[in-house]
PDB file of C-alpha atoms in Angstrom:
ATOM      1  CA  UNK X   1       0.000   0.000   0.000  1.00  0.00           C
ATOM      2  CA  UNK X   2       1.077   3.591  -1.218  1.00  0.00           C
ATOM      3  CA  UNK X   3       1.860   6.062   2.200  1.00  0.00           C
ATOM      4  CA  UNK X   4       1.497   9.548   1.504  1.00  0.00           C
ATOM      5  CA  UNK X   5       3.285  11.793   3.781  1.00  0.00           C
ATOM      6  CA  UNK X   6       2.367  15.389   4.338  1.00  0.00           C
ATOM      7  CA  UNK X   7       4.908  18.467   5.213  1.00  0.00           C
ATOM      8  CA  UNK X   8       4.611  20.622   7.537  1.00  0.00           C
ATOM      9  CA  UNK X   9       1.688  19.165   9.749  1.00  0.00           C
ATOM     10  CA  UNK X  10       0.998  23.079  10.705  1.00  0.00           C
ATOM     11  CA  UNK X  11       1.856  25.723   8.631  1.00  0.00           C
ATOM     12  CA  UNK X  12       1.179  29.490   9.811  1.00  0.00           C
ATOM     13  CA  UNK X  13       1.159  32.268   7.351  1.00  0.00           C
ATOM     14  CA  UNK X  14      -0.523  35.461   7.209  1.00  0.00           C
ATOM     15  CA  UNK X  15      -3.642  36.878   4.726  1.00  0.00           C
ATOM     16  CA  UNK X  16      -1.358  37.847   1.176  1.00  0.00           C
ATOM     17  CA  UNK X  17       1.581  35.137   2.107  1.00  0.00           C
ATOM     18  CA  UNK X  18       2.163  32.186  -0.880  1.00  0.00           C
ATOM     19  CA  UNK X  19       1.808  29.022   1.211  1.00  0.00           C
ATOM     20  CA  UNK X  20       3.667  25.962  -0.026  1.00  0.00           C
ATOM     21  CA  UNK X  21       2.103  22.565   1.115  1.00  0.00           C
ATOM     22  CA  UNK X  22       4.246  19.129   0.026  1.00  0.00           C
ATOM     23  CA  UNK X  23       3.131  15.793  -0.259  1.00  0.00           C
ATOM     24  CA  UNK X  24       5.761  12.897  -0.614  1.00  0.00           C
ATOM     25  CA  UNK X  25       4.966   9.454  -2.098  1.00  0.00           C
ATOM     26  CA  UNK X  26       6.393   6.118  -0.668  1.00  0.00           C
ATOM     27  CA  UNK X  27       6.493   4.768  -4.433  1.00  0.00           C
ATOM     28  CA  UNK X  28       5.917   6.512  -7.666  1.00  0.00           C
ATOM     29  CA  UNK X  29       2.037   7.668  -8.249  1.00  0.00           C
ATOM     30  CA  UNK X  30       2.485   9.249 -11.413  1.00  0.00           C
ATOM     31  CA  UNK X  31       0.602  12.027 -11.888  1.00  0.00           C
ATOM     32  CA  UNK X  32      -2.689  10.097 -10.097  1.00  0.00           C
ATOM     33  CA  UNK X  33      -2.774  12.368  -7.468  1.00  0.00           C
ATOM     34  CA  UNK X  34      -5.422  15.180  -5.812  1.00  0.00           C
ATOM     35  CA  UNK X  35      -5.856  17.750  -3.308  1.00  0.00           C
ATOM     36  CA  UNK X  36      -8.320  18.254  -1.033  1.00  0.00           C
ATOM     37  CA  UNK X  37      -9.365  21.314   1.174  1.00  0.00           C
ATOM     38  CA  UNK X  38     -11.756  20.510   4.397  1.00  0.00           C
ATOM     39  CA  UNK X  39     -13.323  22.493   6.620  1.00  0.00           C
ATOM     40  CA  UNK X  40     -15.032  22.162  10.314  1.00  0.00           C
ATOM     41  CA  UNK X  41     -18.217  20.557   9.722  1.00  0.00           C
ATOM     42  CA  UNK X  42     -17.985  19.965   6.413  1.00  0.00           C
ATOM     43  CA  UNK X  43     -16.569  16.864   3.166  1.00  0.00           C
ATOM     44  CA  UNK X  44     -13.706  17.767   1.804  1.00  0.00           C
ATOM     45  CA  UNK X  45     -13.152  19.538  -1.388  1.00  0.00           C
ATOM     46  CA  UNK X  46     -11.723  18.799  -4.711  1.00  0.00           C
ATOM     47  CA  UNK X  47      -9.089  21.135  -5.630  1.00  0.00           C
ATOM     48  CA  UNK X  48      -6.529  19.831  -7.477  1.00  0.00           C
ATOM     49  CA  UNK X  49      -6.561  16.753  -9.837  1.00  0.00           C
ATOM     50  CA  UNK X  50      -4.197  14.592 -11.931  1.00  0.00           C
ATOM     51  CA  UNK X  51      -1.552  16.319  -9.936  1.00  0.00           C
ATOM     52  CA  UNK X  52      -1.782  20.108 -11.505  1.00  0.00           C
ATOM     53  CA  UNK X  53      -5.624  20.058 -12.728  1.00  0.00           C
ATOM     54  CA  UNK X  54      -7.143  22.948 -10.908  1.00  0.00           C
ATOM     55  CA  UNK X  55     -11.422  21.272 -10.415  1.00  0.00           C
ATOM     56  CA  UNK X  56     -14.306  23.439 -11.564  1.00  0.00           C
ATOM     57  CA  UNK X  57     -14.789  26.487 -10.005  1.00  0.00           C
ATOM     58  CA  UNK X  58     -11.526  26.658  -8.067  1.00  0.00           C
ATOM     59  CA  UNK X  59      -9.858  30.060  -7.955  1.00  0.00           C
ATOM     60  CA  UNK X  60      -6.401  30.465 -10.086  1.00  0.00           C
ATOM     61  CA  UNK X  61      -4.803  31.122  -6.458  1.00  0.00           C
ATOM     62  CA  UNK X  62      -4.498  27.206  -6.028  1.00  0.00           C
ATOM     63  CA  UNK X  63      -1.877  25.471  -8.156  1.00  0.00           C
ATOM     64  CA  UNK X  64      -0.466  22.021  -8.276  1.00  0.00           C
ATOM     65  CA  UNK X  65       2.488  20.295  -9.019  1.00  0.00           C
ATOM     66  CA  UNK X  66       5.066  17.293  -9.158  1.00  0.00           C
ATOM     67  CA  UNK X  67       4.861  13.588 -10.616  1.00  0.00           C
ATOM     68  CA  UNK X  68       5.827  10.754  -9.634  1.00  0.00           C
ATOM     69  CA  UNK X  69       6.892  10.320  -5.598  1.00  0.00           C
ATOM     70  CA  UNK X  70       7.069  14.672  -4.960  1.00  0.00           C
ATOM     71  CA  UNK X  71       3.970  17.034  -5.083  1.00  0.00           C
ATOM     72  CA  UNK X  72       3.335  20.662  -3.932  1.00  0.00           C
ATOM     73  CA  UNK X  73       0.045  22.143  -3.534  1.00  0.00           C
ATOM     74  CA  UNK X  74       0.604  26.117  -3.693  1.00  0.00           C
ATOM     75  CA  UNK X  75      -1.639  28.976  -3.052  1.00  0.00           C
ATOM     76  CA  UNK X  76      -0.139  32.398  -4.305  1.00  0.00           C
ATOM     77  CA  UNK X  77      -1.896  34.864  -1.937  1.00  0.00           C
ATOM     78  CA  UNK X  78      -3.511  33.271   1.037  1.00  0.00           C
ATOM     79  CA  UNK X  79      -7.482  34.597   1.366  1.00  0.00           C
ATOM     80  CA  UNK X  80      -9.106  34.188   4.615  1.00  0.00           C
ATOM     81  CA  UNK X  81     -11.583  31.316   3.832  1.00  0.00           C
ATOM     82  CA  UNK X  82      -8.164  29.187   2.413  1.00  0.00           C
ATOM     83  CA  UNK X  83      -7.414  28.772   6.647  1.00  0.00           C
ATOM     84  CA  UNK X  84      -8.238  25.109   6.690  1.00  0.00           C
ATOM     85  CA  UNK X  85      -7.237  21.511   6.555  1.00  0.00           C
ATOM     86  CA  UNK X  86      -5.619  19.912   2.924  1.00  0.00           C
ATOM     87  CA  UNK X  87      -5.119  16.448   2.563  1.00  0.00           C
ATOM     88  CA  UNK X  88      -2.862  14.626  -0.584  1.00  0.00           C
ATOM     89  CA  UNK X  89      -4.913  11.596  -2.064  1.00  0.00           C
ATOM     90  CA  UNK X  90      -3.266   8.932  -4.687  1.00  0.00           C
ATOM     91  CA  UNK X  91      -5.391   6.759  -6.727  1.00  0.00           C
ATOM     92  CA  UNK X  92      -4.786   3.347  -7.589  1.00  0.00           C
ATOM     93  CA  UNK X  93      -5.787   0.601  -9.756  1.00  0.00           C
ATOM     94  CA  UNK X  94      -6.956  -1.459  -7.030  1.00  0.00           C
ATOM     95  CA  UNK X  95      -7.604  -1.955  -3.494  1.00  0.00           C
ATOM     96  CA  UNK X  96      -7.138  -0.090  -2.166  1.00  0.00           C
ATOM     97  CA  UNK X  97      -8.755   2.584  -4.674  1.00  0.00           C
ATOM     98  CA  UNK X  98      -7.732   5.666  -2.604  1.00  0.00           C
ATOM     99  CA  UNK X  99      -5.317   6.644   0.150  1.00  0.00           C
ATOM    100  CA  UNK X 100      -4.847   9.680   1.653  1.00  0.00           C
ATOM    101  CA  UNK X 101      -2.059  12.004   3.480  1.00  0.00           C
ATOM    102  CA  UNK X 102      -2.690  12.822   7.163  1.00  0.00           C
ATOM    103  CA  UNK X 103      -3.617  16.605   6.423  1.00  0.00           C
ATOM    104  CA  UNK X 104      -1.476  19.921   7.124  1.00  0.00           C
ATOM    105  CA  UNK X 105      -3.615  22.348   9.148  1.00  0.00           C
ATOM    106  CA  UNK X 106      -3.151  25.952   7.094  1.00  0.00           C
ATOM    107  CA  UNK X 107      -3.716  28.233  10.524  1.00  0.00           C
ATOM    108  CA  UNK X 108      -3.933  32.293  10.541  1.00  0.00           C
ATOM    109  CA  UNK X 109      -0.466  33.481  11.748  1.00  0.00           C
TER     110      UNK X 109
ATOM    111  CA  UNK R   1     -25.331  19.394 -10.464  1.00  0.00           C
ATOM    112  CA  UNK R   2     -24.457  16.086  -8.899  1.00  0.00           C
ATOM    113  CA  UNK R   3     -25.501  15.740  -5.453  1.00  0.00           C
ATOM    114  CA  UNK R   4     -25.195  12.943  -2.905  1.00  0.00           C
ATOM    115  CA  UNK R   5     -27.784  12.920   0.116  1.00  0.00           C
ATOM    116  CA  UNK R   6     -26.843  10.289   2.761  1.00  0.00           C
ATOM    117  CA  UNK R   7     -29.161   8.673   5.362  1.00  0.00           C
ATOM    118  CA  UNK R   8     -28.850   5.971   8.244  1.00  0.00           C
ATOM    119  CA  UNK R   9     -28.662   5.438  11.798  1.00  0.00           C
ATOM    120  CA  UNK R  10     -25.987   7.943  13.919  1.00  0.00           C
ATOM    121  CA  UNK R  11     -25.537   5.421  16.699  1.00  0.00           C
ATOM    122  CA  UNK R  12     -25.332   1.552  16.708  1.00  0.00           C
ATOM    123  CA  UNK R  13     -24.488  -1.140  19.036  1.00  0.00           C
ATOM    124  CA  UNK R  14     -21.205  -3.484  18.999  1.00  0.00           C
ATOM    125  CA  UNK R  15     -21.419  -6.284  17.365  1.00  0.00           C
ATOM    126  CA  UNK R  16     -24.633  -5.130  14.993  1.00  0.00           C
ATOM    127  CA  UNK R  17     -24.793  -3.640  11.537  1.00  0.00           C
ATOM    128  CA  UNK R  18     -23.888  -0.350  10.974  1.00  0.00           C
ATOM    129  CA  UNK R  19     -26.242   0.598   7.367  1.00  0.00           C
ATOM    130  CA  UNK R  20     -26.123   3.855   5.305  1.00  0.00           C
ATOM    131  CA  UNK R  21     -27.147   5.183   1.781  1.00  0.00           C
ATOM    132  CA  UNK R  22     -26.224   7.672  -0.586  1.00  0.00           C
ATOM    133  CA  UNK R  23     -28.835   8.749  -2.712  1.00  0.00           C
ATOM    134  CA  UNK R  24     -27.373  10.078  -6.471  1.00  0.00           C
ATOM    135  CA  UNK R  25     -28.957  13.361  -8.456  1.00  0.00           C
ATOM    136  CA  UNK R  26     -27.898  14.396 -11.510  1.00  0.00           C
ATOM    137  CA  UNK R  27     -25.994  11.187 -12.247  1.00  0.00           C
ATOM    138  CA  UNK R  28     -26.306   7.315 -12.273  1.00  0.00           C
ATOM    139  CA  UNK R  29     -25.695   4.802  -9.871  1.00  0.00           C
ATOM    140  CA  UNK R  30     -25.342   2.941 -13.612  1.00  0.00           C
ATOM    141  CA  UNK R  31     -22.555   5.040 -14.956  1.00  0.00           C
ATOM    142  CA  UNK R  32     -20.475   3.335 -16.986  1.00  0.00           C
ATOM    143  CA  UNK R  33     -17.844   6.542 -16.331  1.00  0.00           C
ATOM    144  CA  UNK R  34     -18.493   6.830 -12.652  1.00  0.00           C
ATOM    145  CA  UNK R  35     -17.200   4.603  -9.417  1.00  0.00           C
ATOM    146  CA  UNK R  36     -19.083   4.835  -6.162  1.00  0.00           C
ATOM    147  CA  UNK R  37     -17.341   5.230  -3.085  1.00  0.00           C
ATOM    148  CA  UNK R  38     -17.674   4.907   0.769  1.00  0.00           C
ATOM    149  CA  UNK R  39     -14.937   7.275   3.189  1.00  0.00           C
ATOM    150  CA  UNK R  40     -14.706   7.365   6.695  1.00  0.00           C
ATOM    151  CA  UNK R  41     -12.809   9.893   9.146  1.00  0.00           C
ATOM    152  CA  UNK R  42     -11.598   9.330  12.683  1.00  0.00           C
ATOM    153  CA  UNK R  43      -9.039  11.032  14.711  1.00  0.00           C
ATOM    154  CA  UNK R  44      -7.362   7.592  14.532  1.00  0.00           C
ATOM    155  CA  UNK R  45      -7.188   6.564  11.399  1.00  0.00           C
ATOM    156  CA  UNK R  46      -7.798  10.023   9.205  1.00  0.00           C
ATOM    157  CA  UNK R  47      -9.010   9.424   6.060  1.00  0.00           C
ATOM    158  CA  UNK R  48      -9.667   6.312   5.234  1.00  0.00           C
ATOM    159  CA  UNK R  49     -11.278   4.858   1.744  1.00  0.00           C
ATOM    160  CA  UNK R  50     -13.656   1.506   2.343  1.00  0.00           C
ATOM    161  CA  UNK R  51     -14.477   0.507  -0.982  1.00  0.00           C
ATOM    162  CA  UNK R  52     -16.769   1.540  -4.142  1.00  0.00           C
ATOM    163  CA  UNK R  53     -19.425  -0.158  -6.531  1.00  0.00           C
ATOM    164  CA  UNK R  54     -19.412   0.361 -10.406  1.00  0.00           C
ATOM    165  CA  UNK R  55     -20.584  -0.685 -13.607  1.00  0.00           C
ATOM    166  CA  UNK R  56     -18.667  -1.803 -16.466  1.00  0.00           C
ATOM    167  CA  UNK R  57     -20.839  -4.181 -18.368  1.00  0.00           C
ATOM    168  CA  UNK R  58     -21.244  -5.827 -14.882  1.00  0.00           C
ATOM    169  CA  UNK R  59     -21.076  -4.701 -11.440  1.00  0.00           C
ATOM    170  CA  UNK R  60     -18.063  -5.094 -10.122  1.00  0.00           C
ATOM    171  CA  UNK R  61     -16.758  -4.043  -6.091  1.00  0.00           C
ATOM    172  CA  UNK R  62     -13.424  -2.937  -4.812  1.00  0.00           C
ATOM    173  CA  UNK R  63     -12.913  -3.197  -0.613  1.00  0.00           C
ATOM    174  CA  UNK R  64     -10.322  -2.142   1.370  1.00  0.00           C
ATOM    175  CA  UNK R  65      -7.812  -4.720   3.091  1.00  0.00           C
ATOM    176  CA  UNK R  66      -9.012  -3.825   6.553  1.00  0.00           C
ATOM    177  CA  UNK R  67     -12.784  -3.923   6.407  1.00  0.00           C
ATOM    178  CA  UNK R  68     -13.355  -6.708   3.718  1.00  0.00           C
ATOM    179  CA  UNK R  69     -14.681  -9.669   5.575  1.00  0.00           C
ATOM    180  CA  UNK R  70     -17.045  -7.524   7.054  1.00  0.00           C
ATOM    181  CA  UNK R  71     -18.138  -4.558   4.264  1.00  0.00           C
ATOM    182  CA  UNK R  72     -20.430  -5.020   1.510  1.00  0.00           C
ATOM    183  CA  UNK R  73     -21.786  -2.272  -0.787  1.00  0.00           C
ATOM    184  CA  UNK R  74     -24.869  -2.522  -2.928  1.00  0.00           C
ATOM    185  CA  UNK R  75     -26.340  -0.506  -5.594  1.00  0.00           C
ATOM    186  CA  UNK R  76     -29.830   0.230  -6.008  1.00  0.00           C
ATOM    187  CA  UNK R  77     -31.121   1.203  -9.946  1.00  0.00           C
ATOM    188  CA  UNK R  78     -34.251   1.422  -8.732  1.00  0.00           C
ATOM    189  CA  UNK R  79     -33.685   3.910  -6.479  1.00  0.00           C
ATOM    190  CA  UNK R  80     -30.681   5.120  -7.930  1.00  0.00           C
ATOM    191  CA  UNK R  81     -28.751   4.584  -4.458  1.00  0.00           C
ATOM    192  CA  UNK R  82     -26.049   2.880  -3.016  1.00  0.00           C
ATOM    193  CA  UNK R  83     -25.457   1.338   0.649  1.00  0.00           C
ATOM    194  CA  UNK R  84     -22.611   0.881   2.955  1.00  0.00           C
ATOM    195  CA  UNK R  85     -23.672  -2.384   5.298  1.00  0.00           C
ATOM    196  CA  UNK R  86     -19.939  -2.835   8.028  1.00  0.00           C
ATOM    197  CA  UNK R  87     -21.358  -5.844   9.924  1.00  0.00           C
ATOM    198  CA  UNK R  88     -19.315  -6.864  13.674  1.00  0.00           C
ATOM    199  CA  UNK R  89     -18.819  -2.887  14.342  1.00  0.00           C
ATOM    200  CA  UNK R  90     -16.954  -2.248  17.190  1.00  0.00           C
ATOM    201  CA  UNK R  91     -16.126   1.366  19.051  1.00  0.00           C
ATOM    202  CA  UNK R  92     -13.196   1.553  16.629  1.00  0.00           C
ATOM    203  CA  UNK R  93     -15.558   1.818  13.709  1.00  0.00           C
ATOM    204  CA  UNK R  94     -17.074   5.205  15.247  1.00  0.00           C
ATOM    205  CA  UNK R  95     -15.971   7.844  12.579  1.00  0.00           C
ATOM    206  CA  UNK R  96     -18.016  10.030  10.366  1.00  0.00           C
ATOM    207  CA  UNK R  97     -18.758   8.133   6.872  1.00  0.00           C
ATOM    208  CA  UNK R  98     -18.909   9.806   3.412  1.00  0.00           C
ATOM    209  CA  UNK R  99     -20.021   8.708   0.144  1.00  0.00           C
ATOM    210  CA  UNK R 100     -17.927  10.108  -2.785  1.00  0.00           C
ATOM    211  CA  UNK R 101     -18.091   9.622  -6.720  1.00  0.00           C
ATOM    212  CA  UNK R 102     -14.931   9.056  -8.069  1.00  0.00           C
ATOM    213  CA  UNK R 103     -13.842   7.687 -11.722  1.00  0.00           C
ATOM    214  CA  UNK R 104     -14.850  10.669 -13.513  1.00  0.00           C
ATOM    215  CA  UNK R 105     -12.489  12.978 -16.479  1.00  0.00           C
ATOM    216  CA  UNK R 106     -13.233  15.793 -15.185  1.00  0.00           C
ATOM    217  CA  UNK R 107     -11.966  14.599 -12.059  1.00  0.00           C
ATOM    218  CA  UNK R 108      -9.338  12.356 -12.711  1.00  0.00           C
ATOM    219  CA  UNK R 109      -7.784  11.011 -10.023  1.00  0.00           C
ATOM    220  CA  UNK R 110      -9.922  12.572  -7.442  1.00  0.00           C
ATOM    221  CA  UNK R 111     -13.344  12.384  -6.106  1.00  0.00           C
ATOM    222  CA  UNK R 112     -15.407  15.434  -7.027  1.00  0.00           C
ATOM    223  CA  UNK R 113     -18.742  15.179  -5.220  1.00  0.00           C
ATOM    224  CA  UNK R 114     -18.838  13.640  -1.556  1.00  0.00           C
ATOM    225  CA  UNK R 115     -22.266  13.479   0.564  1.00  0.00           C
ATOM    226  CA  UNK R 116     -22.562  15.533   3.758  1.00  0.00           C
ATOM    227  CA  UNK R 117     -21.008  12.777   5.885  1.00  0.00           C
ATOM    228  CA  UNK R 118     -22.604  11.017   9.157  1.00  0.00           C
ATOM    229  CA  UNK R 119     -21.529  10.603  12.474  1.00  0.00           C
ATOM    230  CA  UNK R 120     -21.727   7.189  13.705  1.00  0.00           C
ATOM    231  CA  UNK R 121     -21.230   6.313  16.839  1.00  0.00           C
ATOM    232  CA  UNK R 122     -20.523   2.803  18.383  1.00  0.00           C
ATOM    233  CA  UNK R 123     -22.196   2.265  21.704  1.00  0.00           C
ATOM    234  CA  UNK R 124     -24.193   0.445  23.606  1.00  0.00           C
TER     235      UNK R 124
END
């Protein structure tokens, strides 16, 4: 089974900052890979897909990148409403189907 | 616009059946595009993918390692719906549970509509 390991598990920034959210890969995913944004309360939300693929109705402010084992979820100028959890998720071709990072927490500095 | 509505029980006793379904608008439980997934969350265990139902010419299941002697997920044409039945529950099984679509192009990879997710609780 694929691990996916997140970096950093906090990350403090201020409204305005770029924040830079990695993802690491125990074995190559290719580019089968998503982001996720969650809130209190509420499912998580698509972001990112096939590594860079920015979901419908995302703002241009979230960007993706990396293949194989190294991905980075960026977000050029942090809003208020982008305070929140974001989990990594690889797809494979079989069971398990999905797996999923243990989150970094994007907190107001 | 897809939407998933879940439904089902928020508290259920060890050893018994937890049940839940996902009820699909603007799509089909049918899809030959789509897959149909069930999610939990704990503090535990995170995020944690269970297993899905599709159709490709036939249904066909995926589970996960952990749960598969005990999950089984049906769909319903009829009622364009699909259940989540995790039989032998214990406390460790008390997470919230999502159902997610997944298998679509414009989502590659990831799952792009998830229900509003239930608590369940296992106590007696």
């Amino acid at each position: 089974e694929i691990v996916l390991t997140q970096s950093p598990a906090t990350l403090s920034l201020s409204p305005g900052e770029r924040a830079t959210l990695s993802c690491t890969a125990s074995q190559s995913v290719s580019s089968n890979l998503a982001w996720y944004q969650q809130k209190p309360g509420q499912a998580p939300r698509l972001l990112i897909y096939d590594a860079s693929k920015r979901a419908t109705g995302i703002p241009a402010r979230f960007s993706g990148s990396g293949s194989g084992t190294d991905f980075t979820l960026t977000i050029s100028s942090l809003e208020s409403e982008d305070f929140a959890l974001y989990y990594c998720q690889q797809r494979s071709s079989g069971p398990p189907a999905y797996t999923f990072g243990q989150g970094t927490e994007l907190e107001i500095k | 616009q897809v939407q998933l509505q879940q439904s089902g029980p928020g508290l259920v006793k060890p050893s018994q059946t937890l049940s839940l379904t996902c009820v699909i608008s603007g799509d089909s439980v049918s899809s030959d595009r789509a897959t149909w997934n069930w999610i939990r969350q704990s503090p535990s265990r995170g995020l944690e993918w269970l297993g899905r139902t599709y159709y490709r010419s036939k249904w066909e299941n995926d589970y996960a390692a952990s749960v598969k002697s005990r999950i089984i997920i049906n769909p319903d044409t009829s009622k364009n719906h699909f259940s989540l039945q995790l039989n032998s529950v214990t406390p460790e099984d008390t997470a919230v549970y999502y159902c997610a679509r997944g298998g679509v192009a414009l989502a590659g990879a990831g799952l792009d509509y998830w229900g509003q997710g239930t608590l369940v609780t296992v106590s007696s």
